[in-house]
Amino acid sequence: MFEPVILKNINIPDSFKLSAYINSGGYQALKKALEMTPDALIQMVKDSGLRGRGGAGFSTGLKWSFIPKDATLQKYLCCNADEGEPGTFKDRAIIEYDPHQLVEGMIIASYAIGADTSYIYIRGEFAFGADRLEAAIKEAYQKNYLGKNILGSKFNHDMYVHRGAGAYICGEETALLESIEGRRALPRIKPPFPAHVGLFGKPTVINNVETLACIPHIINKGASWFASIGPAKSPGPKLFGISGSVNKPGLYELPMGTPLREIIYTHAGGMKPGKKLKAVVPGGVSAPMLTEKDLDTPMDFDSLAAKGTMLGSGAVVVIDDSMCIVKAALITHEFFHHESCGKCTPCREGLDWIVKVMRRIEHGQGKEGDIELLQKLCVDIFGRTFCPLGDGAVMALRGAFNNFREEFEYHIKNKRCMVNGNR
Amino acid sequence: MATVKINGKEITVEDGTLILDAAKSAGFEIPTMCYHARLSKLASCRVCLVEIVGQKKLQPSCVTPVMHNMEVLTESPVVKSARSSMIELLLANHPLDCPVCDKGGECELQDVTFKFGPRKSPFGEPKRRFNEEDYILSPVIVQNINRCIQCKRCVRICAEVVGAGVLGSIGRGTGTQETSFVKEYLDCDHCGNCIEVCPVGSLMSRSFRYKSRPWDLSGVDTVCTYCGTGCQLTVQARNGEVVRVISNPDTGINNETLCARGRFGYSFINSHERLVTPMVRVDGKLEPSTWDKALDTIRTGLTNAIKMGEKIGGVASARLTNEELYLFQKLMRVALKSNNLEAGSRWNSDSVKEFIDVMGLKNGGVSIYDALKADTVLIIGTAISDENPVTDYIIRRLSSYRKMNIIIMSSRGLKLDSSAKILLRHKPGAEREIIGAITNIITGKSKGTSGQDNIVAAAEIIKNSNSVSIAVGNDVLRIASQLSYINDLTDSLKGLGKEVKLFPVLDRANQRGAWDMGVHPALLPGYKSTGEEGLGCDGIIQSALKGEVGALYIAGEDVVSDFPDGRAAREALGKVKFLIVQDMFLTETAKMANVLLPSASFVEKDGTFTNQEGRVQRLRRLYAPQGDVKADWEIISAIGETVAPSFGVKSATDIFNEIKEVVPMYRDISFEGLNGNGAILQLSGSSEGSGVVARFIGQNRRDNPSGLSPETVDPEYPFTLITGNHLYHSGRLSMKVDKLREILNEAIVEISEEDALVLGITEGVKVRVKSKSYEAYLTAKINSGTAKGVVFIPENFTDVLVNMFFKMGEGFPRVKVQLP
Amino acid sequence: MLSEAAVNEIKDIRKRYATARSCIMPCLYVVQKEYGYITEDGMREIAKILGVKPVLVFEVSTFYTMYNKKPVGRYHVQVCTNISCSIMDGEHIVDVISRKLGVKVKETTPDKKFTLSTVECLGSCGTAPMMQINDKYYENLNDTKVEEILNSLR
């Protein structure tokens, strides 16, 4: 059994309270970090091999190193707690049950990049989590883990919670910045990158909750400890959220690189009685689905990329044989269509066109040529959008086509569903 | 510099050049929809995607700068295909309304589809429909939201350039509407710039809706007749009726922008109220007549006045062309031997002369773009956002690109306030005090007193700037006062080694031209001094009241409505023995004429205007004046011939040629060659004065340097009344435009938030404004930025004649304001 | 007019950000708390307090789904119908609620107590099917639980 790192506290009673966190060794990492130089900290994180847990998988240490060293510039840290990718529910556990772990990670990260203020951008629906975070921050101020001259180190830092209000696009880092600035969350033109022109025009780092939660552990146990877990290029403990037709859906902390089969069958108890595995979405709905033949793929950034899909947020959604793939694809596509910010033509108009065609197909009004049309639209959209949302929609749809084209063809030809015979 | 290859063609461009511009200079067109040269960049339409060799993803050429050795392909198969698909996607939800859409024939989406788009599309789904009804957003703006392609040019221009910020993106995703949230009339400038930049038929002009297809229009490029900004515009007509005014993005200092007056204020041209025939007073009544009879009567009237040795005066409108104004002063001086003339009737002529001097107008022109290169721009004496809207737009836009300290001195709250670093609110007439204080602080003579924090801060900013531009508006001329304080500031700044530019802000299209042409009692064309000074308009009125004026010739100016003492003006004109008036309309002044002559509008003649920058631009004739109407210069010429047979001229060009000989600054200007942005006047080292600016060591002609409110303030009349042009109007001309009257028809009184609270006045209620000698009822408008104790009534409205509040020699009127 | 408590809350919010405009989102929540939904007057008041143009507030309020453009019932029942919840029959839960309350999706019960909506992923996929009522999550639903929960809400 893999010894939990990120989730080690969540079963402790009142784990979210400062007292519980301290009892379990909390804020030791902060003390250690404040005695190091920011450069040494950044190098440590680089050496650990930690890659962003939000989905992009970019080297966290490298991202931190992009921040200019000019001490006269104000800098910001933003924590991306928007957790909107369908299938994903990992950050929520940290926020609700071990918020101090996140807070500590954020203070250390801020110290490393020289940020005097940070914001936790938390999706509006996580009201409970936001309350827990605000309480934790308040406790942290009381113990001088936040505020002026933290633990006598001369480092000042303020932390705030900013609540979203229902927009998946805020998970995109520049859209997140726009949202904090009080605007509609439309992604920004890059370059300039947030490391140079970020929140309020200042150098900014945006990191995912889980990424920041790793930081205290790296400080406490060392970079090489972290790097030794899982594959060398994609190391560390990882929270895998598994949902769908399995017996024990939920959150499992396992080493990066754990095979998908193990997650589904060993940890999540396998398929529900009477259900056969049909498809698995490995990393949130933007990741093209896999089938039975791919179950031995190690769940890490590079192995999944090699299979034409992605680790993303590590959200595993198991689809059983009673679910029509056309319907699943439509649900996913409706999601992207609903969440499109509307800025760029291909996403706004392209996804709209696709969803109209797919609705027809799903409801028995498919026409000959519809699949070719959808494929043409995928080509029109992919790689031409302003941000990856449009790409995610296309990848999901292509994943459905590539593996289950016959279901689409059946819907179109027979005006009803291949799986359950309904219109 | 960067050397790049575009489609194999090698070119060298400046570092940071956008691929879009580099391609254009290499001769390759890349279509764009959301891109606009003068608006913030979005890169959202994706129509401009190009291929960069070595990069997997296509890049938007409108935001990507070239890099040295970059190879760009703008015509490769993948680029062409991507371009075509983006257009196809834009057309997917776009209603194919072309047959019924105003924009057909000048639609950017049509154009780009024709050139780069697909010929067919498999789209067969229901199109998104926001609303079956058009949105009526304003008296001038209507929107078919279904046609919108979300380019957001309208939202950007409204926020970034116009500064009104009333349009926004409402909703999300496919459901986004670029429009106003509230579905009543927009509380905006009604400038129609959103319409101008809309690439499709979404935002449309209500004045032009369904009137014509663009290919049925004839048009001319000319200059706006309203304020002194000098916007270039294109007036278009169909079947002899002007139906639209548009602005070409590539010409004029205004590019694609105009204000409500410029864009929608044209219907006076075809108004039924236009005078169409000469009129002569017979038995006390004005009756239609013929040119021969009218000129005969004039000959008699003028000859009598000359014979009797009585005073002869002339007042010309500053909306006349340079040619007309030159000819006017020549008529007065050469044919009628009189120096009693002025252009405009609202200001004291001594102050005008001083203004000309301190602003250095005889030194040539200054382009607004040069003036705005300064570190600090100080704006005084003009409610600039209302008076010269497009000047306000230019300042706003430029100040968003670079660090520019804007300091505004005004008695009223202005739209430009939000772009300013320091706001100096002051009582009317206090300009000299404040500028004096600033001058003393920057020269170290004083540190400022308590309560002068803003003044000290302003002085600090000015002191730390390397270059300062001072924009002075003509409000400083409304009450006679000395303007030496401007000189003192300018001299002090120059003494500190700062680069100083002076920039007049004038509220009439050709005011500067009028002064260049010497329509002033003390100045000849080119600012040479007359030997003996004559009387300006105020002097003529005073003289007329004493019965000394034998003949008065008024060309286009409504003296009775504009002179700051309506009662005196009417009485004076009544005492003039022989009054000649030429105008387009039967104004209050026209009604008093002995002979009334019908004159042409600005689109019915050729000529030139010189704007506030000193930029000479061409007016072009769209069609000849109708019936018996004549251009002002033709009338002046004919009148001249009645007393001096050799006076007549044949064409505006002939007059301009004479101007070139007489006025050194105009020597190098070519009438036919004035295209595009005209030409800024240069002081070319003429014989007169050789560039040395003669100082006006003036004495006021009045004992009381009026303009400073009397020491003892009558508590019964606690408010100071100021006037000026309203945003939607200019002089009285705009009142002849139905559309502008639809936007605002009745006079308003603007009052500060504080005062309104004290008096219990809320927005939109009718209030009574009363001075010792006049009272009126007006709708109240609350302006939170306006100074306490100040009320503003615009000078444009016919229902309330604000000049009746004013009395000669008494400075700013004092009034009380109460709920009726 | 916003209550004094609300105005004070806005003053606190202002301290958290470098610009006034950033306060628009939290201020909209203040308005929603006060009136139950985002009123036009509320938005104008926020604009005035913050010193921003009203259209900037309008834009934000219509972009994000959690700001109610219209009044909602005392209990806003939001059922997730995204992929994981659909696999676990979230649609059925919607039907159950719809039948019990007698309203269709997007409708409010006549006594203004319940509004039923379907929403996108709420980040609770491991405990699907689930719903959010006002600020609270109700997870691992089945017919019985749904019945109990709705009955308990008075």
mmCIF file of N, CA, C and O in Angstrom, chain B residues 281-323:
data_model
loop_
_atom_site.group_PDB
_atom_site.id
_atom_site.type_symbol
_atom_site.label_atom_id
_atom_site.label_comp_id
_atom_site.label_asym_id
_atom_site.label_seq_id
_atom_site.Cartn_x
_atom_site.Cartn_y
_atom_site.Cartn_z
ATOM 1 N N ARG B 281 -36.812 94.320 -47.328
ATOM 2 C CA ARG B 281 -37.853 94.841 -46.437
ATOM 3 C C ARG B 281 -38.639 95.940 -47.160
ATOM 4 O O ARG B 281 -38.079 96.930 -47.630
ATOM 5 N N VAL B 282 -39.920 95.724 -47.305
ATOM 6 C CA VAL B 282 -40.792 96.698 -47.946
ATOM 7 C C VAL B 282 -41.920 96.993 -46.982
ATOM 8 O O VAL B 282 -42.639 96.076 -46.554
ATOM 9 N N ASP B 283 -42.065 98.269 -46.644
ATOM 10 C CA ASP B 283 -43.096 98.664 -45.674
ATOM 11 C C ASP B 283 -43.007 97.848 -44.409
ATOM 12 O O ASP B 283 -44.005 97.329 -43.904
ATOM 13 N N GLY B 284 -41.810 97.722 -43.922
ATOM 14 C CA GLY B 284 -41.634 97.056 -42.639
ATOM 15 C C GLY B 284 -41.684 95.548 -42.683
ATOM 16 O O GLY B 284 -41.509 94.898 -41.657
ATOM 17 N N LYS B 285 -41.900 94.948 -43.833
ATOM 18 C CA LYS B 285 -41.983 93.486 -43.889
ATOM 19 C C LYS B 285 -40.977 92.943 -44.895
ATOM 20 O O LYS B 285 -40.789 93.517 -45.983
ATOM 21 N N LEU B 286 -40.387 91.834 -44.547
ATOM 22 C CA LEU B 286 -39.457 91.191 -45.473
ATOM 23 C C LEU B 286 -40.242 90.449 -46.546
ATOM 24 O O LEU B 286 -41.093 89.612 -46.233
ATOM 25 N N GLU B 287 -39.917 90.777 -47.827
ATOM 26 C CA GLU B 287 -40.643 90.116 -48.908
ATOM 27 C C GLU B 287 -39.688 89.505 -49.913
ATOM 28 O O GLU B 287 -38.614 90.062 -50.157
ATOM 29 N N PRO B 288 -40.087 88.385 -50.511
ATOM 30 C CA PRO B 288 -39.218 87.756 -51.514
ATOM 31 C C PRO B 288 -38.920 88.728 -52.642
ATOM 32 O O PRO B 288 -39.772 89.528 -53.029
ATOM 33 N N SER B 289 -37.693 88.642 -53.138
ATOM 34 C CA SER B 289 -37.284 89.591 -54.172
ATOM 35 C C SER B 289 -36.352 88.910 -55.158
ATOM 36 O O SER B 289 -36.234 87.694 -55.161
ATOM 37 N N THR B 290 -35.671 89.692 -55.968
ATOM 38 C CA THR B 290 -34.691 89.137 -56.898
ATOM 39 C C THR B 290 -33.313 89.644 -56.523
ATOM 40 O O THR B 290 -33.168 90.611 -55.768
ATOM 41 N N TRP B 291 -32.309 88.985 -57.052
ATOM 42 C CA TRP B 291 -30.939 89.425 -56.772
ATOM 43 C C TRP B 291 -30.718 90.853 -57.248
ATOM 44 O O TRP B 291 -30.110 91.669 -56.563
ATOM 45 N N ASP B 292 -31.226 91.163 -58.412
ATOM 46 C CA ASP B 292 -31.000 92.508 -58.942
ATOM 47 C C ASP B 292 -31.573 93.546 -57.999
ATOM 48 O O ASP B 292 -30.932 94.538 -57.665
ATOM 49 N N LYS B 293 -32.814 93.324 -57.598
ATOM 50 C CA LYS B 293 -33.452 94.294 -56.704
ATOM 51 C C LYS B 293 -32.705 94.379 -55.386
ATOM 52 O O LYS B 293 -32.479 95.469 -54.844
ATOM 53 N N ALA B 294 -32.346 93.229 -54.876
ATOM 54 C CA ALA B 294 -31.666 93.208 -53.582
ATOM 55 C C ALA B 294 -30.342 93.964 -53.656
ATOM 56 O O ALA B 294 -30.033 94.784 -52.789
ATOM 57 N N LEU B 295 -29.575 93.686 -54.696
ATOM 58 C CA LEU B 295 -28.275 94.336 -54.811
ATOM 59 C C LEU B 295 -28.431 95.840 -55.033
ATOM 60 O O LEU B 295 -27.649 96.649 -54.539
ATOM 61 N N ASP B 296 -29.473 96.188 -55.740
ATOM 62 C CA ASP B 296 -29.763 97.600 -55.944
ATOM 63 C C ASP B 296 -30.007 98.300 -54.615
ATOM 64 O O ASP B 296 -29.497 99.389 -54.357
ATOM 65 N N THR B 297 -30.843 97.652 -53.794
ATOM 66 C CA THR B 297 -31.151 98.211 -52.470
ATOM 67 C C THR B 297 -29.878 98.341 -51.651
ATOM 68 O O THR B 297 -29.673 99.332 -50.935
ATOM 69 N N ILE B 298 -29.023 97.336 -51.777
ATOM 70 C CA ILE B 298 -27.764 97.375 -51.029
ATOM 71 C C ILE B 298 -26.897 98.538 -51.509
ATOM 72 O O ILE B 298 -26.297 99.258 -50.701
ATOM 73 N N ARG B 299 -26.823 98.672 -52.808
ATOM 74 C CA ARG B 299 -26.019 99.773 -53.336
ATOM 75 C C ARG B 299 -26.464 101.086 -52.713
ATOM 76 O O ARG B 299 -25.651 101.874 -52.251
ATOM 77 N N THR B 300 -27.778 101.304 -52.699
ATOM 78 C CA THR B 300 -28.312 102.544 -52.129
ATOM 79 C C THR B 300 -27.951 102.670 -50.659
ATOM 80 O O THR B 300 -27.437 103.696 -50.209
ATOM 81 N N GLY B 301 -28.222 101.596 -49.901
ATOM 82 C CA GLY B 301 -27.982 101.635 -48.457
ATOM 83 C C GLY B 301 -26.534 101.918 -48.119
ATOM 84 O O GLY B 301 -26.215 102.745 -47.249
ATOM 85 N N LEU B 302 -25.627 101.241 -48.800
ATOM 86 C CA LEU B 302 -24.201 101.400 -48.482
ATOM 87 C C LEU B 302 -23.704 102.779 -48.916
ATOM 88 O O LEU B 302 -22.975 103.451 -48.172
ATOM 89 N N THR B 303 -24.133 103.163 -50.102
ATOM 90 C CA THR B 303 -23.656 104.456 -50.599
ATOM 91 C C THR B 303 -24.087 105.577 -49.654
ATOM 92 O O THR B 303 -23.333 106.508 -49.382
ATOM 93 N N ASN B 304 -25.330 105.481 -49.176
ATOM 94 C CA ASN B 304 -25.816 106.473 -48.201
ATOM 95 C C ASN B 304 -24.938 106.538 -46.975
ATOM 96 O O ASN B 304 -24.527 107.619 -46.548
ATOM 97 N N ALA B 305 -24.653 105.379 -46.425
ATOM 98 C CA ALA B 305 -23.864 105.338 -45.189
ATOM 99 C C ALA B 305 -22.487 105.946 -45.411
ATOM 100 O O ALA B 305 -21.976 106.692 -44.568
ATOM 101 N N ILE B 306 -21.904 105.632 -46.582
ATOM 102 C CA ILE B 306 -20.572 106.183 -46.879
ATOM 103 C C ILE B 306 -20.661 107.700 -46.986
ATOM 104 O O ILE B 306 -19.862 108.446 -46.415
ATOM 105 N N LYS B 307 -21.714 108.146 -47.717
ATOM 106 C CA LYS B 307 -21.883 109.583 -47.935
ATOM 107 C C LYS B 307 -22.060 110.316 -46.620
ATOM 108 O O LYS B 307 -21.502 111.377 -46.409
ATOM 109 N N MET B 308 -22.845 109.719 -45.678
ATOM 110 C CA MET B 308 -23.133 110.373 -44.411
ATOM 111 C C MET B 308 -21.974 110.257 -43.430
ATOM 112 O O MET B 308 -22.077 110.745 -42.311
ATOM 113 N N GLY B 309 -20.919 109.587 -43.839
ATOM 114 C CA GLY B 309 -19.766 109.425 -42.949
ATOM 115 C C GLY B 309 -20.093 108.623 -41.714
ATOM 116 O O GLY B 309 -19.429 108.718 -40.678
ATOM 117 N N GLU B 310 -21.141 107.806 -41.809
ATOM 118 C CA GLU B 310 -21.495 107.010 -40.625
ATOM 119 C C GLU B 310 -20.618 105.768 -40.556
ATOM 120 O O GLU B 310 -19.981 105.386 -41.521
ATOM 121 N N LYS B 311 -20.667 105.177 -39.379
ATOM 122 C CA LYS B 311 -19.841 103.973 -39.209
ATOM 123 C C LYS B 311 -20.459 102.818 -39.999
ATOM 124 O O LYS B 311 -21.662 102.659 -40.093
ATOM 125 N N ILE B 312 -19.547 102.029 -40.592
ATOM 126 C CA ILE B 312 -19.981 100.811 -41.265
ATOM 127 C C ILE B 312 -19.287 99.637 -40.584
ATOM 128 O O ILE B 312 -18.073 99.686 -40.342
ATOM 129 N N GLY B 313 -20.087 98.624 -40.239
ATOM 130 C CA GLY B 313 -19.494 97.480 -39.536
ATOM 131 C C GLY B 313 -19.768 96.172 -40.273
ATOM 132 O O GLY B 313 -20.642 96.095 -41.139
ATOM 133 N N GLY B 314 -18.993 95.154 -39.944
ATOM 134 C CA GLY B 314 -19.189 93.833 -40.543
ATOM 135 C C GLY B 314 -18.913 92.740 -39.526
ATOM 136 O O GLY B 314 -17.914 92.789 -38.803
ATOM 137 N N VAL B 315 -19.821 91.785 -39.451
ATOM 138 C CA VAL B 315 -19.593 90.622 -38.575
ATOM 139 C C VAL B 315 -19.783 89.371 -39.412
ATOM 140 O O VAL B 315 -20.827 89.173 -40.032
ATOM 141 N N ALA B 316 -18.760 88.554 -39.470
ATOM 142 C CA ALA B 316 -18.832 87.332 -40.275
ATOM 143 C C ALA B 316 -18.821 86.113 -39.370
ATOM 144 O O ALA B 316 -18.260 86.142 -38.278
ATOM 145 N N SER B 317 -19.421 85.051 -39.849
ATOM 146 C CA SER B 317 -19.420 83.804 -39.089
ATOM 147 C C SER B 317 -18.098 83.086 -39.285
ATOM 148 O O SER B 317 -17.514 83.090 -40.364
ATOM 149 N N ALA B 318 -17.629 82.454 -38.213
ATOM 150 C CA ALA B 318 -16.390 81.679 -38.324
ATOM 151 C C ALA B 318 -16.630 80.332 -38.981
ATOM 152 O O ALA B 318 -15.779 79.453 -38.928
ATOM 153 N N ARG B 319 -17.812 80.145 -39.592
ATOM 154 C CA ARG B 319 -18.048 78.929 -40.377
ATOM 155 C C ARG B 319 -17.832 79.204 -41.864
ATOM 156 O O ARG B 319 -17.956 78.310 -42.689
ATOM 157 N N LEU B 320 -17.563 80.464 -42.206
ATOM 158 C CA LEU B 320 -17.279 80.774 -43.606
ATOM 159 C C LEU B 320 -15.889 80.261 -43.951
ATOM 160 O O LEU B 320 -15.041 80.090 -43.084
ATOM 161 N N THR B 321 -15.647 80.060 -45.246
ATOM 162 C CA THR B 321 -14.348 79.544 -45.655
ATOM 163 C C THR B 321 -13.289 80.645 -45.596
ATOM 164 O O THR B 321 -13.612 81.832 -45.494
ATOM 165 N N ASN B 322 -12.023 80.251 -45.690
ATOM 166 C CA ASN B 322 -10.921 81.219 -45.720
ATOM 167 C C ASN B 322 -11.122 82.208 -46.862
ATOM 168 O O ASN B 322 -10.920 83.414 -46.707
ATOM 169 N N GLU B 323 -11.520 81.667 -48.011
ATOM 170 C CA GLU B 323 -11.707 82.525 -49.199
ATOM 171 C C GLU B 323 -12.776 83.570 -48.910
ATOM 172 O O GLU B 323 -12.629 84.751 -49.242
#
